[in-house]
Tab-separated table of C-alpha atoms and ligand atoms in Angstrom:
chain	number	residue	atom	x	y	z
X	23	MET	CA	-3.015	33.153	-7.132
X	24	PRO	CA	-4.404	29.678	-7.803
X	25	ASP	CA	-1.054	28.021	-7.137
X	26	SER	CA	0.800	28.206	-3.867
X	27	VAL	CA	3.984	26.806	-2.432
X	28	ASN	CA	4.018	26.226	1.301
X	29	GLU	CA	6.339	23.285	1.638
X	30	THR	CA	9.853	23.226	2.968
X	31	PRO	CA	12.333	21.075	1.068
X	32	THR	CA	14.495	19.239	3.578
X	33	ILE	CA	16.862	17.617	1.151
X	34	LYS	CA	16.850	18.663	-2.465
X	35	GLY	CA	13.706	17.354	-4.112
X	36	LEU	CA	12.258	15.783	-0.961
X	37	CYS	CA	9.570	17.590	1.029
X	38	THR	CA	8.089	16.979	4.452
X	39	THR	CA	4.966	18.432	5.966
X	40	THR	CA	2.368	17.541	8.585
X	41	ARG	CA	-1.351	17.406	7.915
X	42	SER	CA	-4.531	16.904	9.848
X	43	ARG	CA	-6.535	13.840	8.827
X	44	GLY	CA	-9.658	14.422	10.900
X	45	HIS	CA	-10.802	12.111	13.657
X	46	ALA	CA	-8.260	9.637	15.012
X	47	TYR	CA	-10.921	8.267	17.379
X	48	ARG	CA	-14.008	9.202	19.355
X	49	MET	CA	-15.330	7.222	22.297
X	50	GLN	CA	-17.727	7.562	25.237
X	51	GLY	CA	-15.944	7.878	28.586
X	52	ASP	CA	-16.889	5.920	31.705
X	53	THR	CA	-18.402	9.011	33.314
X	54	PRO	CA	-21.761	9.812	31.702
X	55	GLY	CA	-21.553	12.708	29.289
X	56	THR	CA	-17.796	12.494	28.787
X	57	VAL	CA	-16.254	11.846	25.417
X	58	HIS	CA	-12.681	11.088	24.470
X	59	GLN	CA	-11.752	12.312	21.028
X	60	ALA	CA	-8.586	13.217	19.172
X	61	GLN	CA	-7.688	14.629	15.797
X	62	GLY	CA	-5.065	12.644	13.928
X	63	ARG	CA	-1.990	14.044	12.242
X	64	ASP	CA	0.135	12.650	9.428
X	65	LEU	CA	3.775	13.207	8.607
X	66	LEU	CA	3.946	13.377	4.836
X	67	VAL	CA	7.234	12.775	3.021
X	68	HIS	CA	6.882	13.376	-0.682
X	69	THR	CA	8.589	14.185	-3.922
X	70	VAL	CA	7.613	15.103	-7.484
X	71	ASN	CA	9.275	13.819	-10.643
X	72	GLN	CA	8.551	14.747	-14.199
X	73	VAL	CA	8.718	11.586	-16.301
X	74	GLY	CA	7.643	11.776	-19.929
X	75	TRP	CA	4.373	13.690	-20.154
X	76	TYR	CA	3.369	13.192	-16.556
X	77	GLU	CA	4.373	14.585	-13.214
X	78	TYR	CA	4.529	11.776	-10.651
X	79	LEU	CA	3.946	12.459	-6.969
X	80	THR	CA	5.465	9.900	-4.615
X	81	GLU	CA	3.994	10.054	-1.118
X	82	TRP	CA	4.843	8.290	2.124
X	83	ARG	CA	2.273	9.111	4.783
X	84	PHE	CA	3.103	8.222	8.385
X	85	GLN	CA	0.032	8.428	10.603
X	86	ASP	CA	0.323	9.097	14.345
X	87	ASP	CA	-1.583	5.844	14.997
X	88	GLY	CA	1.193	3.814	13.330
X	89	ALA	CA	-0.303	3.216	9.883
X	90	ILE	CA	1.831	3.965	6.824
X	91	THR	CA	0.378	4.712	3.401
X	92	MET	CA	2.335	4.800	0.164
X	93	ASN	CA	0.749	6.495	-2.827
X	94	LEU	CA	1.760	7.320	-6.360
X	95	GLY	CA	-0.108	10.196	-7.998
X	96	ALA	CA	0.019	11.214	-11.639
X	97	THR	CA	-0.817	14.634	-13.038
X	98	GLY	CA	0.376	16.962	-15.801
X	99	SER	CA	-0.821	16.426	-19.345
X	100	LEU	CA	-2.101	13.520	-21.362
X	101	SER	CA	0.500	12.581	-23.937
X	102	TRP	CA	-0.131	14.837	-26.947
X	103	ASP	CA	0.971	12.260	-29.505
X	104	ASP	CA	-1.851	10.000	-28.323
X	105	TYR	CA	-4.340	12.514	-29.734
X	106	ASP	CA	-5.037	10.694	-32.917
X	107	ALA	CA	-8.519	9.840	-34.057
X	108	GLY	CA	-7.066	8.292	-37.200
X	109	ASP	CA	-6.395	4.892	-35.666
X	110	GLY	CA	-9.851	4.801	-34.015
X	111	ARG	CA	-8.419	3.980	-30.601
X	112	GLY	CA	-9.077	5.619	-27.241
X	113	ARG	CA	-11.740	7.948	-25.892
X	114	PRO	CA	-12.806	11.183	-27.566
X	115	VAL	CA	-11.554	14.291	-25.720
X	116	GLY	CA	-12.359	17.817	-26.813
X	117	LYS	CA	-15.120	18.693	-29.278
X	118	GLY	CA	-16.856	15.793	-30.994
X	119	ALA	CA	-14.651	12.860	-31.872
X	120	SER	CA	-11.914	14.494	-33.920
X	121	ALA	CA	-9.315	13.809	-31.214
X	122	ARG	CA	-8.928	10.715	-29.095
X	123	ALA	CA	-6.653	10.054	-26.157
X	124	THR	CA	-5.350	6.536	-25.788
X	125	SER	CA	-6.276	4.645	-22.659
X	126	HIS	CA	-3.325	3.105	-20.847
X	127	SER	CA	-2.221	1.412	-17.647
X	128	HIS	CA	-0.026	2.704	-14.825
X	129	ASN	CA	1.617	-0.247	-13.081
X	130	ALA	CA	3.448	0.753	-9.926
X	131	PHE	CA	5.593	-1.410	-7.665
X	132	TRP	CA	6.751	-0.762	-4.130
X	133	ARG	CA	9.712	-2.730	-2.814
X	134	LEU	CA	9.611	-3.213	0.954
X	135	ASP	CA	12.668	-4.533	2.751
X	136	PHE	CA	11.377	-4.993	6.313
X	137	ALA	CA	13.531	-4.957	9.434
X	138	LEU	CA	10.960	-5.237	12.240
X	139	ASP	CA	12.545	-4.781	15.667
X	140	GLY	CA	15.823	-4.229	13.836
X	141	SER	CA	15.958	-7.717	12.358
X	142	THR	CA	15.504	-8.731	8.718
X	143	ARG	CA	14.593	-12.296	9.721
X	144	ASN	CA	10.880	-11.565	9.377
X	145	ARG	CA	8.161	-14.096	8.647
X	146	VAL	CA	5.321	-13.762	6.143
X	147	GLU	CA	1.832	-15.149	6.736
X	148	GLN	CA	-1.227	-15.355	4.505
X	149	TYR	CA	-4.743	-15.551	5.932
X	150	ASP	CA	-7.763	-16.800	3.999
X	151	SER	CA	-11.323	-17.031	5.258
X	152	THR	CA	-14.355	-18.770	3.852
X	153	VAL	CA	-17.864	-17.813	4.884
X	154	THR	CA	-20.724	-20.271	4.571
X	155	ALA	CA	-24.398	-19.407	4.886
X	156	PRO	CA	-26.331	-21.055	7.732
X	157	THR	CA	-27.463	-24.618	7.052
X	158	GLY	CA	-29.935	-26.828	8.863
X	159	GLY	CA	-30.799	-25.385	12.245
X	160	GLN	CA	-27.863	-22.970	12.319
X	161	GLN	CA	-28.721	-19.366	13.100
X	162	ALA	CA	-25.618	-17.585	11.851
X	163	PRO	CA	-23.170	-17.887	8.968
X	164	THR	CA	-19.860	-19.598	9.737
X	165	THR	CA	-16.481	-18.004	9.033
X	166	ARG	CA	-13.464	-20.268	8.937
X	167	THR	CA	-9.975	-18.780	8.725
X	168	THR	CA	-6.746	-20.534	7.830
X	169	ARG	CA	-3.225	-19.226	8.255
X	170	THR	CA	-0.588	-20.242	5.718
X	171	LYS	CA	3.034	-19.629	6.628
X	172	ILE	CA	4.830	-18.390	3.517
X	173	THR	CA	8.203	-20.072	3.881
X	174	LYS	CA	9.225	-19.992	0.227
X	175	GLU	CA	9.152	-17.250	-2.405
X	176	LEU	CA	5.615	-16.336	-3.462
X	177	ALA	CA	3.708	-14.817	-6.376
X	178	GLY	CA	0.367	-14.010	-4.733
X	179	ASP	CA	-2.931	-12.463	-5.722
X	180	ILE	CA	-5.494	-10.375	-3.885
X	181	ARG	CA	-8.695	-12.250	-3.139
X	182	ASN	CA	-11.858	-11.703	-1.181
X	183	TYR	CA	-11.111	-12.453	2.509
X	184	ARG	CA	-7.366	-12.780	1.934
X	185	TRP	CA	-4.699	-10.738	3.710
X	186	TRP	CA	-0.989	-10.923	4.438
X	187	ARG	CA	1.193	-9.795	7.263
X	188	VAL	CA	4.925	-9.495	7.901
X	189	VAL	CA	5.786	-10.675	11.419
X	190	SER	CA	8.757	-9.799	13.607
X	191	ALA	CA	10.867	-12.833	14.465
X	192	THR	CA	12.231	-11.199	17.615
X	193	GLY	CA	9.888	-8.539	19.007
X	194	LYS	CA	6.668	-8.809	20.979
X	195	ASN	CA	4.391	-6.083	22.303
X	196	LYS	CA	3.620	-5.675	26.013
X	197	ASP	CA	0.769	-8.189	25.707
X	198	GLY	CA	3.203	-10.829	24.462
X	199	HIS	CA	1.965	-10.803	20.853
X	200	ALA	CA	4.451	-10.858	17.976
X	201	ARG	CA	4.683	-7.452	16.337
X	202	SER	CA	3.603	-7.300	12.704
X	203	TYR	CA	2.433	-5.101	9.850
X	204	GLU	CA	-0.549	-6.030	7.741
X	205	ILE	CA	-0.410	-5.309	4.022
X	206	VAL	CA	-3.583	-3.458	3.008
X	207	PRO	CA	-3.805	-3.083	-0.787
X	208	GLY	CA	-5.646	-0.118	-2.256
X	209	PRO	CA	-7.889	-0.419	-5.311
X	210	THR	CA	-5.967	-2.066	-8.117
X	211	THR	CA	-6.380	-3.320	-11.659
X	212	ARG	CA	-4.010	-6.186	-12.325
X	213	TYR	CA	-2.443	-5.876	-15.776
X	214	PRO	CA	-2.035	-9.212	-17.586
X	215	GLY	CA	-0.003	-7.637	-20.402
X	216	ARG	CA	3.474	-8.217	-18.930
X	217	GLY	CA	5.052	-11.160	-17.186
X	218	PHE	CA	5.915	-9.152	-14.088
X	219	THR	CA	2.464	-7.536	-13.631
X	220	LYS	CA	0.490	-10.786	-13.630
X	221	HIS	CA	0.439	-10.957	-9.821
X	222	ASP	CA	-0.442	-8.453	-7.113
X	223	LEU	CA	2.281	-9.288	-4.629
X	224	TYR	CA	5.630	-11.018	-4.823
X	225	VAL	CA	7.787	-12.089	-1.899
X	226	THR	CA	11.415	-12.826	-2.717
X	227	GLN	CA	14.464	-13.710	-0.699
X	228	TYR	CA	16.622	-10.590	-0.309
X	229	ASN	CA	19.208	-10.114	-3.009
X	230	PRO	CA	20.940	-6.714	-3.239
X	231	CYS	CA	21.123	-7.083	-7.016
X	232	GLU	CA	17.292	-7.254	-7.284
X	233	ARG	CA	16.532	-3.548	-7.164
X	234	PHE	CA	13.707	-2.867	-9.615
X	235	ALA	CA	10.578	-4.915	-10.297
X	236	SER	CA	11.240	-4.727	-14.016
X	237	HIS	CA	14.086	-3.549	-16.221
X	238	ASN	CA	16.590	-4.420	-13.491
X	239	PRO	CA	20.033	-3.290	-14.707
X	240	GLY	CA	21.048	-6.900	-15.294
X	241	PRO	CA	20.100	-10.471	-14.501
X	242	CYS	CA	21.039	-11.520	-10.954
X	243	GLY	CA	22.732	-14.766	-11.784
X	244	PRO	CA	22.613	-17.036	-14.820
X	245	GLY	CA	19.081	-17.416	-16.188
X	246	ALA	CA	17.633	-15.240	-13.404
X	247	GLY	CA	15.971	-12.688	-15.662
X	248	THR	CA	15.610	-8.969	-15.021
X	249	SER	CA	12.117	-8.800	-13.460
X	250	VAL	CA	10.556	-9.861	-10.166
X	251	ASP	CA	8.385	-12.660	-11.602
X	252	ARG	CA	11.591	-14.449	-12.612
X	253	TRP	CA	13.049	-14.246	-9.118
X	254	VAL	CA	10.274	-16.261	-7.509
X	255	ASN	CA	11.865	-19.680	-7.834
X	256	GLY	CA	11.401	-21.525	-4.595
X	257	GLN	CA	14.086	-19.984	-2.394
X	258	ILE	CA	13.548	-20.263	1.355
X	259	LEU	CA	12.574	-16.907	2.887
X	260	SER	CA	14.962	-15.973	5.691
X	261	HIS	CA	14.992	-12.274	4.715
X	262	PRO	CA	11.775	-11.618	2.795
X	263	VAL	CA	11.364	-8.636	0.469
X	264	VAL	CA	7.781	-7.695	-0.448
X	265	TRP	CA	6.971	-6.282	-3.885
X	266	MET	CA	3.497	-4.720	-4.032
X	267	ASN	CA	2.005	-4.180	-7.479
X	268	ILE	CA	-0.875	-1.701	-7.717
X	269	GLY	CA	-2.275	-0.966	-11.164
X	270	PHE	CA	-4.492	1.797	-12.515
X	271	HIS	CA	-6.276	1.603	-15.860
X	272	HIS	CA	-6.519	5.172	-17.085
X	273	VAL	CA	-9.413	5.659	-19.458
X	274	ALA	CA	-9.066	9.242	-20.654
X	275	ARG	CA	-11.946	11.701	-20.149
X	276	ASP	CA	-12.637	15.340	-20.976
X	277	GLU	CA	-11.657	16.450	-17.464
X	278	ASP	CA	-8.130	15.099	-17.993
X	279	GLN	CA	-7.365	18.243	-20.024
X	280	GLN	CA	-6.042	20.532	-18.864
X	281	PRO	CA	-4.100	20.107	-16.458
X	282	MET	CA	-4.999	16.538	-15.607
X	283	PRO	CA	-6.349	16.124	-12.056
X	284	VAL	CA	-4.076	13.891	-9.942
X	285	HIS	CA	-5.029	10.215	-10.022
X	286	TRP	CA	-3.760	8.042	-7.186
X	287	GLN	CA	-2.801	4.426	-6.627
X	288	GLY	CA	-1.250	2.879	-3.535
X	289	PHE	CA	-1.611	0.781	-0.424
X	290	SER	CA	-1.101	0.813	3.333
X	291	LEU	CA	0.726	-0.994	6.083
X	292	ALA	CA	-1.419	-1.277	9.202
X	293	PRO	CA	0.319	-2.046	12.504
X	294	ARG	CA	-1.002	-5.303	13.937
X	295	ASP	CA	0.026	-5.913	17.561
X	296	ALA	CA	2.949	-3.503	17.172
X	297	THR	CA	1.759	-1.867	20.396
X	298	ALA	CA	-0.392	-3.387	23.134
X	299	MET	CA	-3.032	-0.677	22.728
X	300	ASN	CA	-3.936	2.176	20.438
X	301	PRO	CA	-0.775	4.323	20.611
X	302	LEU	CA	-3.016	7.400	20.888
X	303	THR	CA	-4.853	6.188	24.021
X	304	PRO	CA	-5.216	9.203	26.317
X	305	ASP	CA	-2.669	9.417	29.118
X	306	GLY	CA	-3.875	8.189	32.468
X	307	LEU	CA	-6.278	5.632	31.059
X	308	ALA	CA	-5.975	1.889	30.694
X	309	TRP	CA	-8.433	-0.678	29.458
X	310	GLN	CA	-9.164	-3.828	31.389
X	311	ASN	CA	-11.964	-6.343	31.027
X	312	GLY	CA	-14.050	-3.970	28.957
X	313	HIS	CA	-13.699	-0.968	31.305
X	314	TRP	CA	-11.470	2.026	31.710
X	315	ARG	CA	-9.360	2.282	34.818
X	316	PRO	CA	-6.786	4.888	35.838
X	317	GLY	CA	-3.117	4.396	35.085
X	318	ARG	CA	-1.412	2.920	32.072
P	423	LIG	CU1	-2.606	8.031	-17.186
């Protein structure tokens, strides 16, 4: 039996399961020869939808260390009506070059309506760093980081040394640092072919009418358009909604038939100062001035 079903649907079409993900951490203890280590577990909430020729897997992975990963997988079959060598397009699949499968792009959006510490009045920050090689008598390269507060709607792009975070306006961890989640994009290929896929990340002011990144059921107001790129028009962000765009350029290959192995695209949210320490720190240990001490 190559196929197996071992998942329990909780509500119709939605499955949950837990999975090991290997090491959560490993660290030398204060006593010589002692090691602290733990295996991490994920809660996986997922669903499968057949859309056109593909089966799409939507995954939300909640790690026990607080990170959340959202992935979209595609499997099934390459579209049969793309198998046409006549127009000369695509990559040859199967014997010789009598059949070609058209290459194409999968552009996925995730819409994130944050409510950190139960409040939607979150702030968005962008960090950019520049690194300069040593000059003159300097020994080491210099890294300079700037924080930009995103106060108005944004169409942003991934860049080397750039990252974003969504910050709680009300909650702080036990160390007095504002709780936040960092947006960690996965590998992506930005697709310049549509107005709404020209940027990697959009931040818009919450509007219940703005539900889908493209092909929204209708324009939200006169001249507002039906896609996310049209909604970035300078509004002040008091309730920011983040739209993450992750693209995958699928260049067909022989291994895609048959069935097509799952290809994935997605991104993560990493907790940043959500808790004062690693939430998996062993009980009975606390960290102070670079040393372990009893109690937490
Ligand atoms: Cu594809």
